[in-house]
XYZ file of C-alpha atoms in Angstrom:
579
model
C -277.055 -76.920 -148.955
C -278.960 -75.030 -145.812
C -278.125 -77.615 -143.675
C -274.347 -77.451 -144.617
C -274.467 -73.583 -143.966
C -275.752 -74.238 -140.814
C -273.408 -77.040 -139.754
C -270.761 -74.258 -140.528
C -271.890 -71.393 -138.316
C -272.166 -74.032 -135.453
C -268.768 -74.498 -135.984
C -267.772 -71.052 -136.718
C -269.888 -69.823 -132.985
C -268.288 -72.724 -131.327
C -264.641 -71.815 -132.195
C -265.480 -68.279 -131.286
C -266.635 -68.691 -127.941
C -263.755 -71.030 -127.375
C -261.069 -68.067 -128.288
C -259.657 -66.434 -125.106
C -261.172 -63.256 -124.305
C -259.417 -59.224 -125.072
C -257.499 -58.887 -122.449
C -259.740 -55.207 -121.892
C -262.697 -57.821 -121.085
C -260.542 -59.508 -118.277
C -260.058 -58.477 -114.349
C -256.908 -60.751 -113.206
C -257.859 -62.827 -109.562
C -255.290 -62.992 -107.729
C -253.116 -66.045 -107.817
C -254.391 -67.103 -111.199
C -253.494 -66.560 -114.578
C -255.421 -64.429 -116.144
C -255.564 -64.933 -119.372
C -253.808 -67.801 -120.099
C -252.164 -69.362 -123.759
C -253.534 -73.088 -122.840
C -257.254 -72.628 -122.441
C -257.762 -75.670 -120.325
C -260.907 -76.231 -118.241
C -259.883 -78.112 -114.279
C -263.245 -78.927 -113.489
C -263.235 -82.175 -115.510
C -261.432 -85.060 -115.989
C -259.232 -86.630 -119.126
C -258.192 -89.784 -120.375
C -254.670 -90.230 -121.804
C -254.480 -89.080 -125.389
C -256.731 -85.911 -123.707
C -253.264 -85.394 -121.293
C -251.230 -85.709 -124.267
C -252.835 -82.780 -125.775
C -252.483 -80.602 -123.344
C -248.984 -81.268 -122.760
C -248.413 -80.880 -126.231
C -249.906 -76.919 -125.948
C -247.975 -76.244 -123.041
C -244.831 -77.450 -124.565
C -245.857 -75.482 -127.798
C -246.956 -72.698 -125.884
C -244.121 -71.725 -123.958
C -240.644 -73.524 -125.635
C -238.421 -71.579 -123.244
C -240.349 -72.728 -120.222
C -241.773 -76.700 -121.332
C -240.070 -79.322 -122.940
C -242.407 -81.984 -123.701
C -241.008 -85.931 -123.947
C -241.724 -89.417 -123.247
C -239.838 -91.698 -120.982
C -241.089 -94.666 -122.101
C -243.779 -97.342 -123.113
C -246.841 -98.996 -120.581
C -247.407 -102.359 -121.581
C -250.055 -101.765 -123.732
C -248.029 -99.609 -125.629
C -249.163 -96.086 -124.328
C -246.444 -93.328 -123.975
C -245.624 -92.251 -120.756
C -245.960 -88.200 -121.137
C -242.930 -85.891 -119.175
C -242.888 -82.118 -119.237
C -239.865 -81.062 -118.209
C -240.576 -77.080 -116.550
C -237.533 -74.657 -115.861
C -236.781 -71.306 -117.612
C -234.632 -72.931 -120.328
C -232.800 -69.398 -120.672
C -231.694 -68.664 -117.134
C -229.944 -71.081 -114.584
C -227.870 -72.750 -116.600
C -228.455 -76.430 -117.789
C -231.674 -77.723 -116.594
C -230.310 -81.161 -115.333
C -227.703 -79.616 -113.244
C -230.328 -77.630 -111.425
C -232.413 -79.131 -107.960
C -235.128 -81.222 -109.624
C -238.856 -82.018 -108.029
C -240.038 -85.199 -109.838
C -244.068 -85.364 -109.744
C -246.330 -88.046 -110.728
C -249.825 -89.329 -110.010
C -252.460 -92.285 -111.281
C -250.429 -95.094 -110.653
C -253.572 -96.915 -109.469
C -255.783 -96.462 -112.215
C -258.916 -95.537 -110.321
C -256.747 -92.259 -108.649
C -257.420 -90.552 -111.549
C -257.238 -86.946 -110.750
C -253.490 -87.102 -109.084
C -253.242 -86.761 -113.421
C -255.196 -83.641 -113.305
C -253.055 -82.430 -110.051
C -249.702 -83.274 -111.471
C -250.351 -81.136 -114.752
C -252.128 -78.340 -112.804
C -248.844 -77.900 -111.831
C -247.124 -77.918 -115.344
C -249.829 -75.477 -116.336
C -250.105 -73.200 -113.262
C -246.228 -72.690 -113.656
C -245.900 -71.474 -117.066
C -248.888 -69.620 -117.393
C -247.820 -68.007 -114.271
C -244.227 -67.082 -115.179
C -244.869 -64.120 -116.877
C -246.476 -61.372 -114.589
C -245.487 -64.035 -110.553
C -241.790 -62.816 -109.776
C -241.601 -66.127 -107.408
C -242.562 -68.648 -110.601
C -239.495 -66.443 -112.487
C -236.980 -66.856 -109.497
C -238.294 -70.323 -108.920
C -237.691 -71.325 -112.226
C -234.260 -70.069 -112.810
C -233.314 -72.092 -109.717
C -235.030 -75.546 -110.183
C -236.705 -78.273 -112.433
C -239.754 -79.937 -112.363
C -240.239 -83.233 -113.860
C -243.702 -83.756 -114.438
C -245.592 -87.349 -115.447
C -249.164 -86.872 -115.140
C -249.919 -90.573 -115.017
C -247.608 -93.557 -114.450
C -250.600 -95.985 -115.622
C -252.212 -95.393 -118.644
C -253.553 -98.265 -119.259
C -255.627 -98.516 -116.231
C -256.808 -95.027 -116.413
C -258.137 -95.235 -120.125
C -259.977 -98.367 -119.013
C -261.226 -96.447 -115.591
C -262.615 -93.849 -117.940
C -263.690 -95.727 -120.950
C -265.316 -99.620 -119.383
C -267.252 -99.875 -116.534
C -266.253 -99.536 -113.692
C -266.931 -98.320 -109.940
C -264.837 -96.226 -107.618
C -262.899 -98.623 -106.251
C -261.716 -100.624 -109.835
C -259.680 -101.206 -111.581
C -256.619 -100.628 -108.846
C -253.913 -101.551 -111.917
C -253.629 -101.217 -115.275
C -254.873 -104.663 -116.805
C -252.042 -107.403 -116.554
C -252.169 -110.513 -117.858
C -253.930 -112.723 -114.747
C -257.021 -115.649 -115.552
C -258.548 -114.875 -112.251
C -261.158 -117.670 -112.329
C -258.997 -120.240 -113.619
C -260.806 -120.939 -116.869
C -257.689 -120.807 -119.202
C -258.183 -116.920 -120.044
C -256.848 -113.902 -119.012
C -258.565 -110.129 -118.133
C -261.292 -111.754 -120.395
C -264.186 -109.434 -118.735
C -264.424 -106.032 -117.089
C -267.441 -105.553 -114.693
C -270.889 -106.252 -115.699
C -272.887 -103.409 -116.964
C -276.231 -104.126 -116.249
C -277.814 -100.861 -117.685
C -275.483 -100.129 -120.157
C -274.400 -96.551 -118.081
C -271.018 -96.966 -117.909
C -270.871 -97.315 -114.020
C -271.034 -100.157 -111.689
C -273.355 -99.264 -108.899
C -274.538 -101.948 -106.258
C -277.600 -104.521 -106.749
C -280.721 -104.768 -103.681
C -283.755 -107.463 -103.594
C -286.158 -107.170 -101.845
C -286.333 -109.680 -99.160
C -288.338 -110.069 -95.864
C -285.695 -111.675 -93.990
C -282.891 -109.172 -94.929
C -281.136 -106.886 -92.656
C -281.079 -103.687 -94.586
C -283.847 -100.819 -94.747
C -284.533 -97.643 -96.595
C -283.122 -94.792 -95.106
C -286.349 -92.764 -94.186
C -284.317 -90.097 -94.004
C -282.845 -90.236 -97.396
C -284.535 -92.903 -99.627
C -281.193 -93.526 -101.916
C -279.725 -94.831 -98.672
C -279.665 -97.883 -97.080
C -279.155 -98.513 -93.641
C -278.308 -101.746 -91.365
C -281.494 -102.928 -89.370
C -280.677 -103.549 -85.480
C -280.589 -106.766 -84.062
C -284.593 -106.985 -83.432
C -285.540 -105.428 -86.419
C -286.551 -107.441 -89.371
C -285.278 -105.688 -92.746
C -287.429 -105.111 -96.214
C -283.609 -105.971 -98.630
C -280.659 -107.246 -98.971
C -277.628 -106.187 -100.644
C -276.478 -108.694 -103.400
C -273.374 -106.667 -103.786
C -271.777 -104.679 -106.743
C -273.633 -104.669 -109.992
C -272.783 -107.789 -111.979
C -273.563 -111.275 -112.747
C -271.743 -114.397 -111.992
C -270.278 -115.162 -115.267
C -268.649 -118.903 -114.894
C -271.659 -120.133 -112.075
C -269.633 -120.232 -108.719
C -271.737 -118.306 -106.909
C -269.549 -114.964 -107.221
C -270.163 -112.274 -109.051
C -267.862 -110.025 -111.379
C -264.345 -112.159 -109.864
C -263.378 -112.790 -113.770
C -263.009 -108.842 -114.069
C -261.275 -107.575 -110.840
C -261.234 -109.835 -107.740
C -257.272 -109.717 -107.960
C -255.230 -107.726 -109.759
C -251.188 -106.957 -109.209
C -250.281 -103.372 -107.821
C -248.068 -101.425 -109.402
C -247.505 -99.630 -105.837
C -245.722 -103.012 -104.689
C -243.516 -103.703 -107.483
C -240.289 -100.876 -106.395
C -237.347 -101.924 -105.652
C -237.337 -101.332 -101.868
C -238.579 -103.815 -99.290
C -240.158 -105.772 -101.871
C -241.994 -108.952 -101.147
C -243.458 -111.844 -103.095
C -247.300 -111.549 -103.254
C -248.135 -114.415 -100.295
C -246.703 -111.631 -98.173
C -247.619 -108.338 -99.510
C -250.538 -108.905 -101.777
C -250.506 -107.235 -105.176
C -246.518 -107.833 -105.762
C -245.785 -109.035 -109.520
C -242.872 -110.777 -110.411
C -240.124 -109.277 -109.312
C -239.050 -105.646 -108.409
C -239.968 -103.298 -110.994
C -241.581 -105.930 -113.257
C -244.303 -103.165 -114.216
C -242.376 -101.764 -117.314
C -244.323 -98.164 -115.927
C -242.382 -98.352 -113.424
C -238.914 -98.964 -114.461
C -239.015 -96.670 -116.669
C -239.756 -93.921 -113.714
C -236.714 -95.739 -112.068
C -234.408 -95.495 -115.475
C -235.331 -91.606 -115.744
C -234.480 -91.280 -112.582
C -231.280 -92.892 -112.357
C -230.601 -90.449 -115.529
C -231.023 -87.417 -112.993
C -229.441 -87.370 -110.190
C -230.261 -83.986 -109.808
C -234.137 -85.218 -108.304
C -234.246 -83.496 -104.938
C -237.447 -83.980 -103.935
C -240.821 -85.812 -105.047
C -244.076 -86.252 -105.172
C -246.843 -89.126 -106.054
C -250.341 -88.233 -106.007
C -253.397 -90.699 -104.778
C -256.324 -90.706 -103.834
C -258.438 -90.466 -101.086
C -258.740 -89.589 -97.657
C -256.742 -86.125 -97.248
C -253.343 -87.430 -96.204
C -249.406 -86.335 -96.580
C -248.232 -89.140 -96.586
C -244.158 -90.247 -96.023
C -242.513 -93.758 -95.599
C -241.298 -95.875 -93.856
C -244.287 -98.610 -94.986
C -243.144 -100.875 -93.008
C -241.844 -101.006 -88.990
C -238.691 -102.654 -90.589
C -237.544 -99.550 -92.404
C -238.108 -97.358 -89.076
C -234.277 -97.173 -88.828
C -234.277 -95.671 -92.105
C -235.790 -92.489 -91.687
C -233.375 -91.387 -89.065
C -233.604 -88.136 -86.775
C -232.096 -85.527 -89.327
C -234.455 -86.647 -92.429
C -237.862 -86.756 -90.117
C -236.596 -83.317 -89.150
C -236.857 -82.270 -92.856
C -239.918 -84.251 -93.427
C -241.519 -82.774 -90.451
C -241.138 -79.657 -91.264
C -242.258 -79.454 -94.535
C -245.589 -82.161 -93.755
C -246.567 -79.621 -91.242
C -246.637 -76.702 -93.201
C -248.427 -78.702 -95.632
C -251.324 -79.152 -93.201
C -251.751 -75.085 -92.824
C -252.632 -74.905 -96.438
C -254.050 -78.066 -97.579
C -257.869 -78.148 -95.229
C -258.745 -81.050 -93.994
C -255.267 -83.121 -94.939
C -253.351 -84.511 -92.439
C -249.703 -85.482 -92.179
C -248.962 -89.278 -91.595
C -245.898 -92.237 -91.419
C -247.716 -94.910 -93.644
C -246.792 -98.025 -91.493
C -247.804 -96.095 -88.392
C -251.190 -94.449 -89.104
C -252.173 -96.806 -91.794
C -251.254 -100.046 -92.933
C -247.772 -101.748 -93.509
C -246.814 -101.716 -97.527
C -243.818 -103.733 -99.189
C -242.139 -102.190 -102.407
C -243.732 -98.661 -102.292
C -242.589 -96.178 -104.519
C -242.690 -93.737 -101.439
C -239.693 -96.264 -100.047
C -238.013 -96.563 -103.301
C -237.657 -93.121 -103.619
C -236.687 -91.949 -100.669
C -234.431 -95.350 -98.934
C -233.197 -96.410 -102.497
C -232.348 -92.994 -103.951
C -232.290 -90.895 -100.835
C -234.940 -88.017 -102.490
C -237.287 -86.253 -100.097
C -240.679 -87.777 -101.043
C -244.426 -87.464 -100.166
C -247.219 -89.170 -101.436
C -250.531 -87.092 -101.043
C -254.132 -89.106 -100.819
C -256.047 -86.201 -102.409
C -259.964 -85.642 -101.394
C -261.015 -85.846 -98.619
C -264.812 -85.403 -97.298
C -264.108 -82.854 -95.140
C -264.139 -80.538 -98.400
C -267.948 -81.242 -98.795
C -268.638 -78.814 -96.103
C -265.523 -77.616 -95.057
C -265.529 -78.624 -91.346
C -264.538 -82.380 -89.708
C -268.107 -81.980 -87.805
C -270.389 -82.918 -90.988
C -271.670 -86.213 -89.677
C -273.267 -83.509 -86.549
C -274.231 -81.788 -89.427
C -276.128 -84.240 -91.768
C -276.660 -87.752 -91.175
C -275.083 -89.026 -94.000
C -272.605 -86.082 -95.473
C -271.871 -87.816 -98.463
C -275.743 -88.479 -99.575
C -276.300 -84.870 -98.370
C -273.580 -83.139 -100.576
C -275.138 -85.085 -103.407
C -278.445 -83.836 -102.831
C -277.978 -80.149 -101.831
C -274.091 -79.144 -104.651
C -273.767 -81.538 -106.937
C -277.814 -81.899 -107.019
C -278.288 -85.404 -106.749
C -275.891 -85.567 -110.005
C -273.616 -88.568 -108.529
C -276.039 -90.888 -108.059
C -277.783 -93.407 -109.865
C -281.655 -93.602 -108.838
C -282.892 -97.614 -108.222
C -284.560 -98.905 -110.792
C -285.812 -102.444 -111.215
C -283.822 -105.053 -113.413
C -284.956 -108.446 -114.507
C -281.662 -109.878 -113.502
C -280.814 -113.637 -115.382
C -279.864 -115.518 -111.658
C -281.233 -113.249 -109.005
C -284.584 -112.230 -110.877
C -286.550 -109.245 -109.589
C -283.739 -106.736 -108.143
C -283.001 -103.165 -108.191
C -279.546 -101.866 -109.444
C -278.466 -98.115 -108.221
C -275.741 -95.801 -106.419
C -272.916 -93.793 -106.250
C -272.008 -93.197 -109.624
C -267.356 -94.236 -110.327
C -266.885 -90.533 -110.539
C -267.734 -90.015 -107.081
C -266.897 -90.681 -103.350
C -263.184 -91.154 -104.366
C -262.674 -88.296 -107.285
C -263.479 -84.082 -106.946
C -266.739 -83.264 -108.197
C -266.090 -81.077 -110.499
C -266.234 -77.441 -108.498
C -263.641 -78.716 -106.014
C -261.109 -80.542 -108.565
C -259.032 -77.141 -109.652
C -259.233 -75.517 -106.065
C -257.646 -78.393 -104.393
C -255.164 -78.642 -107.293
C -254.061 -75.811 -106.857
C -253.467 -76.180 -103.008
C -251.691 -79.213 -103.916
C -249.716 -77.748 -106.030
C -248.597 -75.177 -103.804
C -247.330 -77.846 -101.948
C -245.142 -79.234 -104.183
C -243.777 -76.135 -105.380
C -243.044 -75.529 -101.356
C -241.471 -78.798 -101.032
C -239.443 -77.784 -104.617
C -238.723 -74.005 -102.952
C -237.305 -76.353 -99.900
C -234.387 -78.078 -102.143
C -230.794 -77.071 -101.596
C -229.969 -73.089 -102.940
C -226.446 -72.853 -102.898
C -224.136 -69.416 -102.535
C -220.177 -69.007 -102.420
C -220.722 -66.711 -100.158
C -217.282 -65.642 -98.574
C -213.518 -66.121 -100.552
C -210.832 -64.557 -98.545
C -206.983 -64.074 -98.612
C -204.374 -64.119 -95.397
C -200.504 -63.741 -96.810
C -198.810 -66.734 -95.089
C -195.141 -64.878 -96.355
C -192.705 -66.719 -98.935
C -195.251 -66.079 -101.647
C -197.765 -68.653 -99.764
C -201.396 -67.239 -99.619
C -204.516 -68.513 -97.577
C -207.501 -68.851 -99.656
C -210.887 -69.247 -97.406
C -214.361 -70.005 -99.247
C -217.675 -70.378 -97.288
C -220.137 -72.242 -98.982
C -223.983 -71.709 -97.623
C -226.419 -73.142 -98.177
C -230.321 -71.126 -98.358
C -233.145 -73.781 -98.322
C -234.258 -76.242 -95.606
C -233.086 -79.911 -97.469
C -229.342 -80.890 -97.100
C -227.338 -81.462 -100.285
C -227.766 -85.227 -99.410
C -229.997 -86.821 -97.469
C -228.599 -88.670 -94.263
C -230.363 -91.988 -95.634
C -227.925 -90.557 -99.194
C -224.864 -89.833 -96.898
C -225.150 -93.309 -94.983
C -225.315 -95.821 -98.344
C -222.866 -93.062 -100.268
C -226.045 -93.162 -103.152
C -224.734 -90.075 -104.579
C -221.002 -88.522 -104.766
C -219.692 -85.905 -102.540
C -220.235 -82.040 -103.297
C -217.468 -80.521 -104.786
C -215.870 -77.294 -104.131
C -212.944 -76.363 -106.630
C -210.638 -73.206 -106.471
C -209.300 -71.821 -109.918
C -206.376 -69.929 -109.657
C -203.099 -68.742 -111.611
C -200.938 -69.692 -108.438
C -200.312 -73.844 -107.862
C -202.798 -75.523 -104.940
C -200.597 -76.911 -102.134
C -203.199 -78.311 -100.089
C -206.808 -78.721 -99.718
C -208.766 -78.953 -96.657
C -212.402 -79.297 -95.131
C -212.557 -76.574 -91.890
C -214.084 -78.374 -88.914
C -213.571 -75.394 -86.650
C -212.569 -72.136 -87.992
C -212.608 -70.133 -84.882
C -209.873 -72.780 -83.611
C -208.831 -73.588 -86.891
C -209.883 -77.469 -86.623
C -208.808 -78.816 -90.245
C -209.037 -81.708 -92.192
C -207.061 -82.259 -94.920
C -207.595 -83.676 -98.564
C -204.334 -86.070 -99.035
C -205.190 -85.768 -103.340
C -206.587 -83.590 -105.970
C -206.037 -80.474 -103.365
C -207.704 -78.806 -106.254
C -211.262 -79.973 -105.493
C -212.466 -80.259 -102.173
C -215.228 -82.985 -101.492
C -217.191 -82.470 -98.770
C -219.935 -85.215 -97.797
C -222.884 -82.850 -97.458
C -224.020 -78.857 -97.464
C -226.505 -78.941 -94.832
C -229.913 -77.235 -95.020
C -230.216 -73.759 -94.085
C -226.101 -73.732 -92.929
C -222.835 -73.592 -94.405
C -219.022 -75.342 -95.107
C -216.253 -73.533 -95.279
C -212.974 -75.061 -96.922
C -209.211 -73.924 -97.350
C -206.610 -73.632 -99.329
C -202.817 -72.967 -99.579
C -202.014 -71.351 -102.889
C -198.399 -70.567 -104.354
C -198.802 -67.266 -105.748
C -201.721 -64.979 -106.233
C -204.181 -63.360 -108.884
C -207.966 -64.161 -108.295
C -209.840 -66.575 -107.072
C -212.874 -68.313 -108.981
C -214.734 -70.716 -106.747
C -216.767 -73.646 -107.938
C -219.248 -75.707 -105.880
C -220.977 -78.730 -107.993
C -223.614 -80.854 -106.233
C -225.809 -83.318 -107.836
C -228.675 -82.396 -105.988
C -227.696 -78.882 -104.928
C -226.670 -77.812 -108.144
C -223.784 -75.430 -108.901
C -222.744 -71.978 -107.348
C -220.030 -69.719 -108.751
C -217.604 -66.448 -107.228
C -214.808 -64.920 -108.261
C -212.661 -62.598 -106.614
């Protein structure tokens, strides 16, 4: 009985403290939301059914501002979790507004592009109230958030052992030793802690030392140095006696970041590739949803690491692609993404990095003609906040360990009585480390991420009719004049979108209670350079609204009254005046 009581005022003090605050308690900081509905902590990470929940709040939370959905299945069954974020009341119908699609953790070890991707969801709606931006922002566009694109691999990231680096995919079906059976082993836990750290013997001959400097370290001997270990490689055993260890877990895997349907190749030329394009059913269901809205502007993939902003092409072959008038847009937007984002840099993926086949970078942007970034997120310079750390420390990462995270991330040696190798020592970074935010950093860089997108989202087409005029032509003819501008930097089609005719033509339509003549696109209006529309005079189509300009189009009207003018774009979404 005394033990129950006191099992109940644990949980009575522990739902208590978890309770928001009285708003009298609370002093807002500027930029964040001060006392927010969804009490969620950023300094931590959470494995799928943990995103679930918090969609779920948010969705609950705020039912004008989040609807919460699934787009479809992973292949283990798992949903694929949307929140779709717009003020539901204002704007009109959501799908007909710009849209900013944003997803991360399609490799399963890039696990906090999750945490990034709903920092966003969050940061919006518990902003909306008291940020006049969020308000205007969300009358105007959509977001289309996914937290994670692999479930699978992330659950198994969290939950089995891994290291940094594994598993890249979620677990397909692959028997990569050749004995008859498929993913039938994850890594080898040696000491049962849930990581995979590296294995050292100790070994007269070898050609690695303790770091005298730090002794968790170990460095390379020179050339006429003899060395006290050597490295045996990641902690594991070698499970079918070939002499490697841990290949039956991860030594190849497919990547889902090779599998879109743009510049695809089989794996013996770009390693990773499944079956065909979009064989990952992840990712065609991203491609179905997005086929659904046409109204996706701009997007955004988060990975991880190094501190890039990243944009296509991924390969030299798709240089063509990009052509002047989308680098222009890309350029300008990557560049302000470096003032706010420390440490990040702005980079063409075949040119600074490596050449990829079938990225969803490509897809996006070649096969669908959306704006698109994909942003490696950490990067060390965020240890110490300077480039110059290695002047610094000798080893930044080992340092930061040691003097803010307080050696936290690393797993001391110990000895292990290992069954082939005997005598070793296991130990090292711990799989929550060197690629991931430690905890302090994980909601400050969100947020700076975040920023981003929403800049990149604040950069899709804003349109305005902003002029309708009259000029009496005599015999009951009028001249009816509309100018149509444009407010934000992207064009109401891409010129990759333009080019391949991906998506229709905007289109301008005059209602009136006089008859339409004639139609016509103004090339010149100060010399009165038209071009006319031979059908439907009604509606004008006009290929594209470009960024940060203006169309203007004409008609010839039989009789009068006022003027109601119409512009529908599928990515620029819809503009009304009447006069």
């Amino acid at each position: 009985m005394k033990r129950n009581i006191l099992i109940a005022f644990a949980a009575l003090a522990f739902t208590t403290a978890a309770v928001a605050q009285s708003p009298s308690q609370l002093f807002k900081a500027a930029g964040s939301p001060v006392n927010p509905k969804v009490a969620v902590v950023w300094n931590r990470y959470y494995d799928h059914a943990g995103l679930g929940e918090i969609c779920k709040k948010i969705a609950a939370a705020y039912p004008d501002l989040a609807k919460f959905e699934t787009i479809g299945k992973s292949y283990e069954g798992r949903d694929l979790w949307l929140l779709t974020i717009t003020d539901f009341k204002k704007g009109g119908d959501p799908n007909r507004k710009p849209g900013m699609y944003i997803d991360g953790n399609i490799h399963s070890n890039e696990i906090q592009g999750a945490e990034f991707a709903l920092y966003t969801a969050w940061y919006l709606t518990e902003s909306f109230a008291d940020t006049k931006f969020i308000q205007e922002l969300l009358e105007d566009k959509v977001f289309y958030v996914v937290p994670t694109i692999n479930p699978d691999g992330r659950d198994s990231y969290i939950h089995k052992p891994n290291n940094a680096s594994s598993p890249r995919s979620g677990l397909k079906p692959v028997d990569n030793d050749g004995d008859g059976l498929v993913n039938e082993d994850t890594y080898d836990d040696l000491d049962g802690d849930g990581n995979i750290t590296l294995m050292r013997r100790k070994n007269p001959n070898g050609r690695y030392k303790i770091d005298p400097k730090d002794p968790r370290n170990m460095i390379q001997v020179g050339p006429d140095e003899k060395g006290d270990y050597e490295l045996l490689g990641i902690e594991g055993i070698d499970n079918d006696g070939d002499g490697r260890v841990n290949e039956d877990g991860y030594t190849f895997e497919y990547d889902p970041n090779r599998d879109w349907g743009w510049g695809w190749q089989p794996n013996y030329i770009q390693n990773g590739a499944y079956k065909y394009p979009f064989s990952f059913p992840e990712n065609r269901a991203v491609m179905e949803f997005v086929f659904k809205h046409p109204n996706i502007a701009a997007a955004q993939s988060f990975h991880n690491a190094g501190g890039m902003i990243l944009r296509g092409p991924g390969g030299i072959e798709d240089v063509g692609t990009y052509n002047a008038q989308d680098v222009a847009v890309y350029d300008a937007i990557g560049k302000k993404g470096e003032e706010f984002l420390p440490g990040y840099k702005y980079l063409v993926v075949y040119k600074d990095l490596y050449s990829a086949y079938g990225g969803e970078l490509d897809w996006f942007y070649a096969g669908r003609g959306i704006y698109t970034y994909s942003n490696e997120l950490w990067t060390p310079y965020l240890m110490f906040m300077k480039d110059g750390s290695r002047d610094q420390f000798d080893n930044p990462t080992y340092s930061f360990d040691r003097y803010l995270l307080f050696q936290d991330a690393f797993v001391p040696w110990k000895e292990y009585n290992h069954p082939q190798y005997g005598k070793i020592e296991i130990g090292g970074f711990k799989k929550n480390f060197t690629r991931a935010h430690p905890g302090f950093l994980l909601e400050s860089d969100a947020h700076r991420n975040m920023a981003f997108s929403v800049y990149h989202c604040y950069s899709t087409p804003k349109l305005e009719v902003q002029e309708i005029s009259e000029k009496d032509l005599g015999d009951g003819l009028k001249e009816v004049t509309a100018v149509i501008a444009n407010q934000r930097l992207m064009p109401t089609h891409s010129s990759q979108d333009t080019k391949n005719k991906i998506e229709r033509p905007d289109y301008i339509t005059l209602s009136t209670g006089g008859k339409v003549l004639a139609g016509m696109r103004v090339e010149n209006r100060d010399l009165n350079l038209t071009t006319e529309q031979q059908t439907n005079p009604q509606t004008i189509e006009v290929p594209n609204i470009p960024g940060l300009g203006a169309v203007t189009v004409k008609w010839i009207v039989q009789g009068g009254g006022k003027y109601t003018v119409s512009v529908d774009s599928k990515k620029g979404g819809v503009a009304t005046l009447t006069k």
